[in-house]
Coordinates of C-alpha atoms in Angstrom, one line a residue:
Chain A
M24 CA 275.6 55.7 70.6
N25 CA 279.4 54.7 71.0
Q26 CA 281.0 53.7 74.2
E27 CA 281.5 57.2 75.4
G28 CA 277.7 57.8 75.1
E29 CA 278.1 60.0 72.0
L30 CA 275.8 59.7 69.0
T31 CA 277.6 58.0 66.0
E32 CA 277.5 59.6 62.7
D33 CA 274.7 57.1 61.7
A34 CA 272.7 57.8 64.8
L35 CA 272.9 61.6 64.3
A36 CA 272.0 61.3 60.7
R37 CA 269.0 59.2 61.6
R38 CA 267.9 61.5 64.3
N39 CA 268.1 64.5 62.1
F40 CA 266.1 62.6 59.4
Y41 CA 263.3 61.5 62.0
L42 CA 263.1 65.3 63.2
K43 CA 262.9 66.5 59.7
T44 CA 260.2 63.9 58.8
L45 CA 258.3 64.8 61.8
Y46 CA 258.3 68.5 61.0
E47 CA 257.3 68.0 57.4
L48 CA 254.7 65.6 58.2
N49 CA 253.1 67.9 60.8
Q50 CA 253.1 70.6 58.2
E51 CA 251.5 68.4 55.5
L52 CA 248.9 66.9 57.7
N53 CA 247.8 70.4 58.7
T54 CA 246.9 71.2 55.1
L55 CA 244.8 67.9 54.6
R56 CA 240.9 68.2 54.9
N57 CA 239.8 64.6 54.6
V58 CA 240.4 61.4 56.3
S59 CA 241.5 59.4 53.3
N60 CA 244.3 62.0 52.6
V61 CA 245.3 61.9 56.1
L62 CA 245.7 58.2 56.2
E63 CA 247.5 58.0 52.8
S64 CA 249.9 60.6 53.8
S65 CA 250.6 59.5 57.3
L66 CA 251.4 55.9 55.9
L67 CA 253.6 56.9 53.1
N68 CA 255.7 58.9 55.3
I69 CA 256.0 56.2 58.0
I70 CA 257.0 53.6 55.3
G71 CA 259.6 55.9 54.0
V72 CA 261.1 57.0 57.4
F73 CA 261.6 53.5 58.6
G74 CA 262.2 51.9 55.3
L75 CA 259.3 49.4 55.6
R76 CA 258.2 46.9 52.9
S77 CA 254.6 47.4 53.5
G78 CA 252.1 49.0 55.8
L79 CA 248.4 49.6 56.6
I80 CA 246.6 52.2 58.5
A81 CA 242.9 52.1 59.4
I82 CA 240.2 53.8 61.5
Y83 CA 237.1 52.2 63.1
R84 CA 234.0 53.8 64.3
G85 CA 232.7 52.7 67.7
D86 CA 232.0 48.9 67.9
E87 CA 232.0 48.4 64.0
I88 CA 234.1 45.5 63.0
Q89 CA 234.9 46.8 59.6
P90 CA 237.2 49.8 59.2
R91 CA 235.5 53.1 58.3
E92 CA 238.5 53.8 56.2
F93 CA 241.9 52.4 55.5
A94 CA 245.0 52.8 53.3
C95 CA 247.6 50.2 52.5
R96 CA 251.0 50.0 50.7
G97 CA 253.2 47.3 49.5
M98 CA 250.2 44.9 49.8
Q99 CA 247.1 44.2 47.8
K100 CA 243.7 45.6 49.1
R101 CA 242.4 41.9 49.3
T102 CA 245.3 41.1 51.6
A103 CA 244.5 44.1 53.7
R104 CA 240.8 42.8 53.8
K105 CA 242.2 39.4 55.0
W106 CA 244.1 41.2 57.8
F107 CA 240.8 43.0 58.9
Q108 CA 238.9 39.7 58.8
Q109 CA 241.4 38.0 61.1
L110 CA 241.7 41.1 63.2
E111 CA 238.0 41.0 63.9
A112 CA 238.4 38.1 66.3
H113 CA 240.7 40.3 68.5
L114 CA 238.9 43.6 68.4
E115 CA 237.2 42.9 71.8
A116 CA 240.4 42.1 73.5
P117 CA 242.4 45.0 75.2
Y118 CA 245.5 44.0 73.5
S119 CA 244.2 45.2 70.3
R120 CA 244.2 48.8 71.8
E121 CA 247.9 48.4 72.8
V122 CA 251.2 48.8 71.1
C123 CA 252.6 45.5 70.0
V124 CA 256.1 45.1 68.6
L125 CA 257.0 41.6 67.2
Q126 CA 260.5 41.7 68.6
D127 CA 259.4 42.2 72.2
A128 CA 256.3 40.0 72.3
A129 CA 256.8 37.1 70.0
D130 CA 254.2 34.9 71.7
S131 CA 251.2 37.1 72.2
P132 CA 248.1 36.6 70.1
M133 CA 248.5 40.0 68.5
A134 CA 252.1 39.1 67.7
K135 CA 251.1 35.9 66.2
L136 CA 248.5 37.7 64.0
L137 CA 251.1 40.3 62.9
K138 CA 253.7 37.5 62.1
D139 CA 251.0 35.7 59.9
H140 CA 250.6 38.7 57.9
R141 CA 254.3 39.8 57.7
F142 CA 253.9 42.9 59.9
S143 CA 256.4 43.7 62.6
A144 CA 254.5 46.1 64.8
W145 CA 250.9 47.3 65.6
L146 CA 250.3 50.9 66.8
P147 CA 246.7 51.6 67.9
L148 CA 245.2 55.1 67.4
Q149 CA 242.6 56.7 69.7
V150 CA 241.1 59.4 67.6
D151 CA 238.2 60.5 69.9
E152 CA 235.6 58.7 72.0
E153 CA 234.0 57.1 69.0
T154 CA 236.9 56.6 66.6
W155 CA 239.7 54.4 67.0
G156 CA 242.2 52.6 64.7
G157 CA 245.6 51.4 64.3
I158 CA 248.7 51.3 62.1
A159 CA 250.3 47.9 61.0
L160 CA 254.0 48.2 60.1
G161 CA 255.6 45.8 57.7
V162 CA 259.0 44.5 58.1
K163 CA 262.1 46.7 57.5
L164 CA 264.2 46.5 54.4
S165 CA 267.1 46.8 56.7
E166 CA 265.9 43.8 58.7
M167 CA 266.8 45.7 61.8
E168 CA 264.6 45.7 64.9
F169 CA 262.8 48.9 66.1
S170 CA 265.0 51.0 68.3
D171 CA 263.9 53.2 71.2
D172 CA 264.2 56.2 69.0
D173 CA 261.9 54.4 66.3
L174 CA 259.3 53.8 68.9
E175 CA 259.6 57.3 70.2
L176 CA 259.1 58.7 66.8
L177 CA 256.3 56.3 66.0
S178 CA 254.4 57.3 69.1
T179 CA 254.8 61.0 68.4
I180 CA 253.6 60.4 64.9
A181 CA 250.6 58.5 66.2
I182 CA 249.8 61.4 68.5
N183 CA 249.9 64.0 65.6
V184 CA 247.8 61.7 63.3
Q185 CA 245.2 61.1 66.0
N186 CA 244.8 65.0 66.6
V187 CA 244.7 65.6 62.9
L188 CA 242.1 62.9 62.2
S189 CA 240.1 64.1 65.2
N190 CA 239.9 67.7 63.6
V191 CA 239.2 66.3 60.2
I192 CA 236.5 64.0 61.3
L193 CA 234.9 66.9 63.0
I194 CA 235.2 69.2 59.8
E195 CA 233.7 66.3 57.8
A196 CA 230.8 65.8 60.2
L197 CA 230.2 69.6 60.2
H198 CA 230.2 69.7 56.5
Q199 CA 227.7 66.9 56.2
S200 CA 225.5 68.6 58.8
V201 CA 225.6 71.9 56.9
I202 CA 224.6 70.1 53.7
K203 CA 221.7 68.3 55.3
E204 CA 220.6 71.5 57.1
T205 CA 220.7 73.5 53.7
R206 CA 218.6 70.8 52.1
I207 CA 215.9 70.9 54.9
R208 CA 215.8 74.6 54.7
S209 CA 215.4 74.8 50.9
V210 CA 212.4 72.2 51.2
F211 CA 210.9 74.1 54.1
Q212 CA 211.1 77.4 52.0
R213 CA 209.7 76.1 49.0
Y214 CA 206.6 74.3 50.5
A215 CA 205.6 75.5 54.0
P216 CA 204.3 78.9 53.2
E217 CA 201.7 77.6 50.6
T218 CA 200.7 74.7 53.1
V219 CA 200.2 77.0 56.0
I220 CA 198.3 79.5 53.8
S221 CA 195.8 76.9 52.6
E222 CA 195.1 75.9 56.1
V223 CA 194.6 79.3 57.8
L224 CA 192.5 81.0 55.2
D225 CA 189.0 80.3 54.1
P226 CA 189.0 78.7 50.7
S227 CA 185.6 79.9 49.7
N228 CA 186.6 83.6 49.3
E229 CA 188.8 83.5 46.4
E230 CA 189.5 87.2 46.0
L231 CA 190.3 87.6 49.6
L232 CA 192.5 84.6 49.3
L233 CA 194.5 86.0 46.6
G234 CA 195.0 89.3 48.1
E235 CA 195.5 88.0 51.6
S236 CA 197.7 85.2 50.4
R237 CA 200.1 87.8 48.8
S238 CA 200.4 89.6 52.2
V239 CA 200.5 86.6 54.2
R240 CA 203.1 85.1 51.8
R241 CA 205.3 88.2 52.3
M242 CA 204.9 88.0 56.0
F243 CA 205.9 84.4 56.1
D244 CA 208.8 85.1 53.8
Q245 CA 210.1 87.8 56.2
M246 CA 209.4 85.5 59.3
I247 CA 211.1 82.6 57.6
A248 CA 214.1 84.7 56.6
G249 CA 214.4 85.9 60.2
L250 CA 213.9 82.5 61.8
E251 CA 216.4 81.2 59.3
E252 CA 219.0 83.6 60.4
Q253 CA 218.5 83.0 64.0
H254 CA 218.5 79.2 63.3
R255 CA 221.7 79.6 61.3
M256 CA 223.5 81.5 64.1
E257 CA 222.3 79.0 66.9
Q258 CA 223.4 76.3 64.6
E259 CA 226.9 77.7 64.1
L260 CA 227.3 78.5 67.7
G261 CA 226.2 74.9 68.5
L262 CA 228.6 73.4 66.0
A263 CA 231.2 75.4 67.2
Y264 CA 230.5 74.4 70.8
D265 CA 230.6 70.8 69.6
V266 CA 234.0 71.3 68.2
Q267 CA 235.2 72.7 71.3
Q268 CA 233.8 70.0 73.3
Y269 CA 235.4 67.5 71.1
L270 CA 238.8 69.2 71.5
L271 CA 238.8 69.5 75.4
P272 CA 240.3 66.5 77.1
G273 CA 237.2 64.1 78.0
K274 CA 238.6 63.3 81.4
P275 CA 241.8 64.3 83.2
P276 CA 244.8 62.2 82.1
Q277 CA 246.3 59.7 84.6
L278 CA 249.8 60.4 85.8
A279 CA 251.2 58.4 88.7
G280 CA 251.2 60.5 92.0
I281 CA 249.3 63.3 90.5
E282 CA 245.6 64.1 90.7
I283 CA 244.2 66.4 88.1
A284 CA 240.9 68.2 87.8
A285 CA 239.8 70.8 85.0
S286 CA 236.7 72.6 84.0
S287 CA 235.8 75.3 81.4
I288 CA 232.5 77.1 81.4
P289 CA 232.0 79.4 78.4
A290 CA 230.2 82.7 78.7
R291 CA 228.3 82.8 75.4
G292 CA 227.9 79.1 74.2
V293 CA 231.3 79.0 72.8
C294 CA 234.5 79.6 74.6
G295 CA 237.5 81.8 74.0
D296 CA 239.5 79.8 76.7
F297 CA 240.8 76.3 76.2
Y298 CA 242.9 73.9 78.3
D299 CA 244.7 70.8 77.1
F300 CA 246.7 67.9 78.4
I301 CA 249.1 66.6 75.9
P302 CA 250.7 63.1 76.6
L303 CA 254.6 63.1 76.2
G304 CA 255.4 59.8 77.5
P305 CA 254.6 57.5 80.4
H306 CA 255.8 60.0 83.1
E307 CA 255.2 63.3 81.4
M308 CA 252.5 65.6 79.9
G309 CA 252.2 69.0 78.5
I310 CA 249.4 71.3 80.1
S311 CA 248.2 74.4 78.3
L312 CA 245.6 76.9 79.3
A313 CA 244.9 79.9 77.1
D314 CA 242.7 82.8 77.0
I315 CA 242.0 84.5 73.6
S316 CA 241.2 88.3 73.4
G317 CA 237.5 88.9 72.6
K318 CA 234.7 86.5 73.0
G319 CA 232.0 84.5 71.1
M320 CA 232.5 82.7 67.8
S321 CA 235.8 84.4 66.6
A322 CA 237.6 83.9 69.9
A323 CA 236.4 80.2 69.9
M324 CA 237.8 79.7 66.3
I325 CA 241.1 81.1 67.3
A326 CA 241.3 79.1 70.5
T327 CA 240.7 75.9 68.5
M328 CA 243.4 76.9 66.1
L329 CA 245.8 77.7 68.8
Q330 CA 245.0 74.4 70.6
S331 CA 245.7 72.3 67.4
A332 CA 248.9 74.3 66.8
T333 CA 250.2 73.9 70.4
R334 CA 249.7 70.0 70.1
M335 CA 251.6 69.9 66.8
C336 CA 254.6 72.1 68.1
V337 CA 254.8 70.0 71.5
G338 CA 254.7 66.8 69.6
S339 CA 257.8 68.1 67.5
Y340 CA 260.3 68.2 70.5
Y341 CA 260.5 72.0 70.5
P342 CA 261.7 73.4 73.8
I343 CA 259.0 75.3 75.7
P344 CA 260.4 78.9 75.0
A345 CA 260.7 77.9 71.2
T346 CA 257.2 76.4 71.3
L347 CA 255.8 79.7 72.6
A348 CA 257.8 81.8 70.1
I349 CA 256.4 79.6 67.3
L350 CA 252.7 79.8 68.6
N351 CA 253.3 83.7 69.0
S352 CA 254.3 84.1 65.4
F353 CA 251.6 81.6 64.3
V354 CA 248.8 83.7 66.0
F355 CA 250.2 87.1 64.8
Q356 CA 250.3 85.8 61.1
H357 CA 247.0 83.8 61.1
T358 CA 244.8 86.7 62.5
D359 CA 243.6 89.4 60.1
T360 CA 242.5 91.9 63.0
P361 CA 244.9 92.1 65.9
R362 CA 244.1 89.3 68.3
Y363 CA 246.3 87.7 71.0
A364 CA 246.0 85.2 73.7
T365 CA 247.4 84.9 77.2
M366 CA 248.8 81.4 77.8
F367 CA 250.3 79.2 80.3
Y368 CA 252.2 76.2 79.0
G369 CA 254.1 73.7 81.3
Q370 CA 255.4 70.2 81.1
L371 CA 254.9 68.1 84.2
N372 CA 257.3 65.2 84.8
A373 CA 255.8 63.0 87.3
Q374 CA 259.0 60.9 87.9
K375 CA 261.4 63.8 88.3
R376 CA 258.4 65.8 90.1
T377 CA 259.1 68.9 88.2
L378 CA 257.1 71.3 86.3
T379 CA 258.8 73.2 83.5
Y380 CA 256.7 76.2 82.3
S381 CA 256.4 79.4 80.6
N382 CA 253.9 82.0 81.1
A383 CA 252.8 84.2 78.2
G384 CA 251.1 87.2 79.8
H385 CA 248.7 84.8 81.5
P386 CA 247.4 85.5 85.1
P387 CA 250.1 83.9 87.3
A388 CA 249.4 80.2 87.9
F389 CA 250.4 79.4 91.5
L390 CA 251.8 76.7 93.7
C391 CA 250.5 76.2 97.2
R392 CA 252.9 74.6 99.6
D393 CA 252.2 74.6 103.4
G394 CA 249.9 77.6 103.1
K395 CA 252.6 79.6 101.1
L396 CA 252.2 80.5 97.5
Q397 CA 254.7 80.7 94.7
M398 CA 253.7 82.6 91.6
L399 CA 254.5 81.1 88.2
E400 CA 255.3 84.3 86.2
T401 CA 258.4 83.5 84.2
G402 CA 257.7 83.8 80.4
G403 CA 257.1 86.6 78.1
T404 CA 254.5 88.7 76.7
M405 CA 250.9 87.5 75.3
V406 CA 251.1 85.2 72.1
G407 CA 250.1 87.1 68.9
L408 CA 250.9 90.5 70.1
F409 CA 254.1 91.1 68.1
E410 CA 255.4 89.0 65.2
H411 CA 258.6 87.8 67.0
W412 CA 259.0 87.4 70.8
S413 CA 261.3 85.2 72.9
Y414 CA 260.2 83.6 75.9
D415 CA 261.9 82.2 79.1
Q416 CA 261.2 79.2 81.2
D417 CA 261.5 78.2 84.8
I418 CA 261.6 74.7 86.4
V419 CA 259.6 74.2 89.8
E420 CA 260.5 71.3 92.0
L421 CA 257.3 69.7 93.2
Q422 CA 256.6 68.1 96.6
S423 CA 253.9 65.8 98.1
G424 CA 250.9 67.9 99.2
D425 CA 251.6 70.8 96.7
A426 CA 248.5 72.3 94.9
L427 CA 249.0 73.9 91.6
V428 CA 246.2 76.1 90.2
I429 CA 246.2 77.4 86.8
Y430 CA 243.1 79.5 85.8
S431 CA 241.8 82.2 83.3
D432 CA 240.9 85.8 84.3
G433 CA 237.3 84.7 84.1
V434 CA 237.9 83.2 87.6
T435 CA 239.2 86.4 89.2
D436 CA 236.9 88.8 87.2
A437 CA 233.9 87.0 87.9
G438 CA 231.2 89.4 89.2
I439 CA 232.3 92.5 87.1
S440 CA 229.6 93.6 84.7
P441 CA 231.0 95.0 81.5
E442 CA 228.5 97.8 81.8
F443 CA 229.9 99.1 85.0
D444 CA 233.3 97.6 85.0
N445 CA 233.8 98.0 88.7
S446 CA 236.7 95.9 89.8
D447 CA 235.6 96.1 93.5
D448 CA 232.9 93.6 92.3
A449 CA 235.3 91.0 91.2
F450 CA 236.0 87.8 92.9
G451 CA 239.6 88.7 92.7
Q452 CA 243.0 87.2 93.2
E453 CA 243.0 87.4 97.0
R454 CA 239.8 85.4 97.3
L455 CA 241.1 82.8 94.8
E456 CA 244.4 82.6 96.8
S457 CA 242.6 82.3 100.2
T458 CA 240.3 79.7 99.0
V459 CA 243.3 77.6 97.8
V460 CA 245.1 78.0 101.1
A461 CA 242.0 77.0 103.2
N462 CA 241.2 73.9 101.1
T463 CA 244.9 72.9 100.2
A464 CA 244.3 69.5 102.0
L465 CA 241.4 68.6 99.6
S466 CA 241.8 66.4 96.5
A467 CA 242.3 68.1 93.2
A468 CA 238.5 67.5 92.2
A469 CA 237.4 68.8 95.6
L470 CA 239.6 71.8 95.5
L471 CA 238.3 72.7 92.0
D472 CA 234.6 72.3 93.3
A473 CA 235.5 74.6 96.3
I474 CA 236.9 77.3 94.1
S475 CA 233.9 77.0 91.7
S476 CA 231.5 77.1 94.5
E477 CA 233.1 80.3 96.0
V478 CA 232.9 82.0 92.6
T479 CA 229.2 81.0 92.4
Q480 CA 228.4 82.3 95.6
H481 CA 230.3 85.6 95.0
T482 CA 228.4 86.2 91.8
A483 CA 225.3 85.1 93.5
G484 CA 224.0 83.2 90.4
G485 CA 224.4 86.4 88.2
K486 CA 225.0 86.4 84.6
Q487 CA 228.5 85.1 83.6
F488 CA 230.3 87.5 81.3
D489 CA 233.6 85.9 80.7
D490 CA 234.8 82.2 80.2
I491 CA 235.9 80.6 83.4
T492 CA 238.6 77.9 83.1
L493 CA 240.4 76.1 85.8
I494 CA 243.0 73.4 86.1
V495 CA 243.8 72.0 89.6
M496 CA 246.6 69.6 90.4
K497 CA 247.6 67.9 93.6
L498 CA 250.6 66.0 94.3
E499 CA 250.1 62.7 96.3
Chain B
M6 CA 262.7 76.2 48.6
R7 CA 261.0 73.2 47.1
R8 CA 261.8 72.4 43.5
E9 CA 258.9 71.0 41.3
C10 CA 259.6 67.4 40.3
T11 CA 259.6 66.5 36.5
V12 CA 260.0 63.0 35.3
K13 CA 261.5 61.8 32.0
V14 CA 262.1 58.2 30.8
R15 CA 264.5 57.2 28.1
E16 CA 265.8 53.7 26.9
G17 CA 269.5 53.2 26.7
N18 CA 271.7 50.2 26.2
D19 CA 269.8 47.6 28.3
V20 CA 268.8 50.1 30.7
A21 CA 265.7 52.2 31.1
T22 CA 266.6 55.6 32.7
I23 CA 264.0 57.4 34.9
E24 CA 265.3 60.9 35.2
V25 CA 263.9 62.8 38.2
L26 CA 264.4 66.5 38.2
G27 CA 263.5 68.6 41.2
D28 CA 262.6 67.2 44.7
L29 CA 261.1 63.9 45.3
T30 CA 258.1 64.2 47.6
A31 CA 254.5 62.7 47.8
S32 CA 253.3 64.9 45.0
A33 CA 255.6 63.1 42.6
E34 CA 254.1 59.6 43.2
K35 CA 251.8 59.5 40.0
A36 CA 254.5 60.7 37.8
I37 CA 257.0 58.1 39.1
D38 CA 254.5 55.3 39.0
A39 CA 253.7 56.3 35.4
A40 CA 257.4 56.4 34.5
Y41 CA 258.1 53.0 36.0
E42 CA 255.2 51.5 34.0
E43 CA 256.6 53.1 30.8
A44 CA 260.2 51.9 31.8
S45 CA 258.8 48.4 32.3
G46 CA 257.5 48.4 28.8
Y47 CA 261.0 48.6 27.4
N48 CA 262.9 45.5 27.0
S49 CA 265.7 46.5 29.5
K50 CA 266.6 44.3 32.5
N51 CA 267.9 47.2 34.3
I52 CA 266.1 50.3 35.6
L53 CA 268.1 53.4 36.6
L54 CA 266.7 56.2 38.7
K55 CA 268.7 59.2 37.9
F56 CA 268.4 62.2 40.2
D57 CA 269.9 65.7 39.3
G58 CA 272.3 65.8 42.0
K59 CA 270.4 68.5 43.9
S60 CA 267.2 66.6 44.5
R61 CA 265.9 66.7 48.1
I62 CA 264.0 63.5 49.0
N63 CA 261.8 63.4 51.9
S64 CA 260.3 60.4 53.8
A65 CA 257.4 60.1 51.3
G66 CA 259.8 60.2 48.4
I67 CA 261.8 57.4 50.0
A68 CA 258.6 55.4 50.3
I69 CA 258.0 56.0 46.5
V70 CA 261.6 54.8 45.8
I71 CA 261.0 51.7 48.0
N72 CA 257.9 51.0 46.0
L73 CA 259.8 51.2 42.7
V74 CA 262.7 48.9 44.0
I75 CA 260.2 46.4 45.2
A76 CA 258.3 46.4 41.9
G77 CA 261.6 46.0 40.1
Q78 CA 262.5 43.2 42.3
E79 CA 259.1 41.3 41.7
S80 CA 259.5 41.7 37.8
E81 CA 263.2 40.6 38.1
R82 CA 264.6 43.9 37.0
K83 CA 267.6 45.3 38.8
V84 CA 267.2 48.8 40.0
F85 CA 270.3 51.3 40.1
I86 CA 270.4 54.9 41.5
T87 CA 272.6 57.6 40.6
G88 CA 272.9 61.4 41.1
V89 CA 272.0 61.5 45.0
S90 CA 274.0 63.6 47.4
K91 CA 276.2 62.1 49.9
H92 CA 273.6 62.9 52.5
F93 CA 270.8 61.0 50.8
R94 CA 273.2 58.1 50.2
K95 CA 273.4 57.9 53.9
I96 CA 269.6 58.0 54.3
F97 CA 269.1 55.3 51.7
E98 CA 271.7 53.1 53.5
L99 CA 269.9 53.8 56.9
V100 CA 266.5 52.9 55.6
G101 CA 267.9 49.6 54.2
L102 CA 267.4 50.5 50.5
T103 CA 271.0 49.8 49.6
K104 CA 270.3 46.2 50.3
Y105 CA 268.2 46.0 47.3
T106 CA 269.5 48.5 45.0
T107 CA 272.9 49.7 43.8
I108 CA 274.1 53.3 43.9
V109 CA 276.3 54.1 41.0
E110 CA 278.3 57.1 40.1
S111 CA 277.2 57.3 36.5
E112 CA 274.9 55.8 33.9
E113 CA 277.9 54.0 32.4
E114 CA 278.4 51.9 35.5
V115 CA 275.1 50.3 35.2
G116 CA 276.1 47.8 32.6
K117 CA 279.3 47.1 34.5
S118 CA 277.7 46.1 37.8

């Protein structure tokens, strides 16, 4: 920046280069299907964008002290292994899971370690509950320090790499699980019928045995085929459920002055709803809640795809209306049969106490202040309905004591049976609103419990026909 | 639209030239590494990385150039670059590459630098 606060030609060129890199890297990472390619590609781009002499990226599983996988450039693999050996002594320390930039922390133990290995920064990655890792950055060819823009770009890249790694690790695990399952099935199919036949039939009657064995074999074959099909479907549903559970935020994020509670209960094992919290800096986060048309496995797959795409777009600095416009085209182009999603996306800034949001055909989220409700309806139509659509956004000023409720129509439609489709049976918007007004003094978690318990009471423990997803936020 | 990258190596007057036609991205890394190996086999003290003037170079491509420049430095070869647009000259400057390599207007300038 110059003295007038304008971007200089260099700063502008650098920023454009950074945005272009982020966009291209996101696109590339989305095409990769194994951990090692994600590590290689991320590192290559990081080295190029900052002009580094060397770099290293690694991921660890659980408490293991050796990395599960790593990639390095500008250094020998044996040098990288020395780094891991010396890093071992620091793995238990909390600072190994924190960002360390040499220029800002010259005397810390991590900084000393970085210096010994000619690195200039350490950026930890938290892929999922089990898997973590980090990126060690070599010194810049320019010999310049890392600027605020550099660090912002780095943390955005890290978030994207974490998301992609998390998906890829899951896909790899699912793939392994399917291979194992196929092996077990083939062994069972080959040996089990004969074994069981020999046990259940009288071996002294050979004629009967031959005739019976053929019919018993046929019966077993049919039974096994049926069981296998059922097992396969249960397995697929279970795996899809696992994928979704991994993708849902484990616990609500911490944002100073704001309590957050969330829950999602699927109607058929897997969920066509999703919610997500996307960190955007120390005081800001993205909040998304979407409901995909249809139910079961196909809706769940689209939900997973939309959730990943949202994270990618949000991490790329797009304004909210542009993010929704991109997601709209994305869903339209990537679903063969007409599918769409209602979606609420907002960015909550705890420092400015504002919520900037856009509502894509989703049931209106609402703000409850002093017993009065403000509906958050600004936005546009459902995503995926038309190839191109533009969206509006609105900014809501927040105050202490405000309660913000975002929900899927599974909440308000609870109680309706698809067979009778009588909307009089529904829990309904009014009940939801009055529950929130009556309990607005409660904490976010208690308010969420109050709503859930009213819904359960209304449906009297009957069968749940739609996914029920709720996010409640309270401003302290 | 992305242009496929092809790489050729030739030996000139004390300079081994690696000609890069098309865009330099991650997919070109093996070809560039192989070209550098071949260029190192020549008896030249200088290596010229010659782009076609329209090449688009992304951050992965820059990492590949950095690799080549550092390898040249380690084997005491001087690396020159030519055929890059004004925009990419600026990017090379921003990432610090111009501290370790010289950007020249034409092949003829290599011997004179």
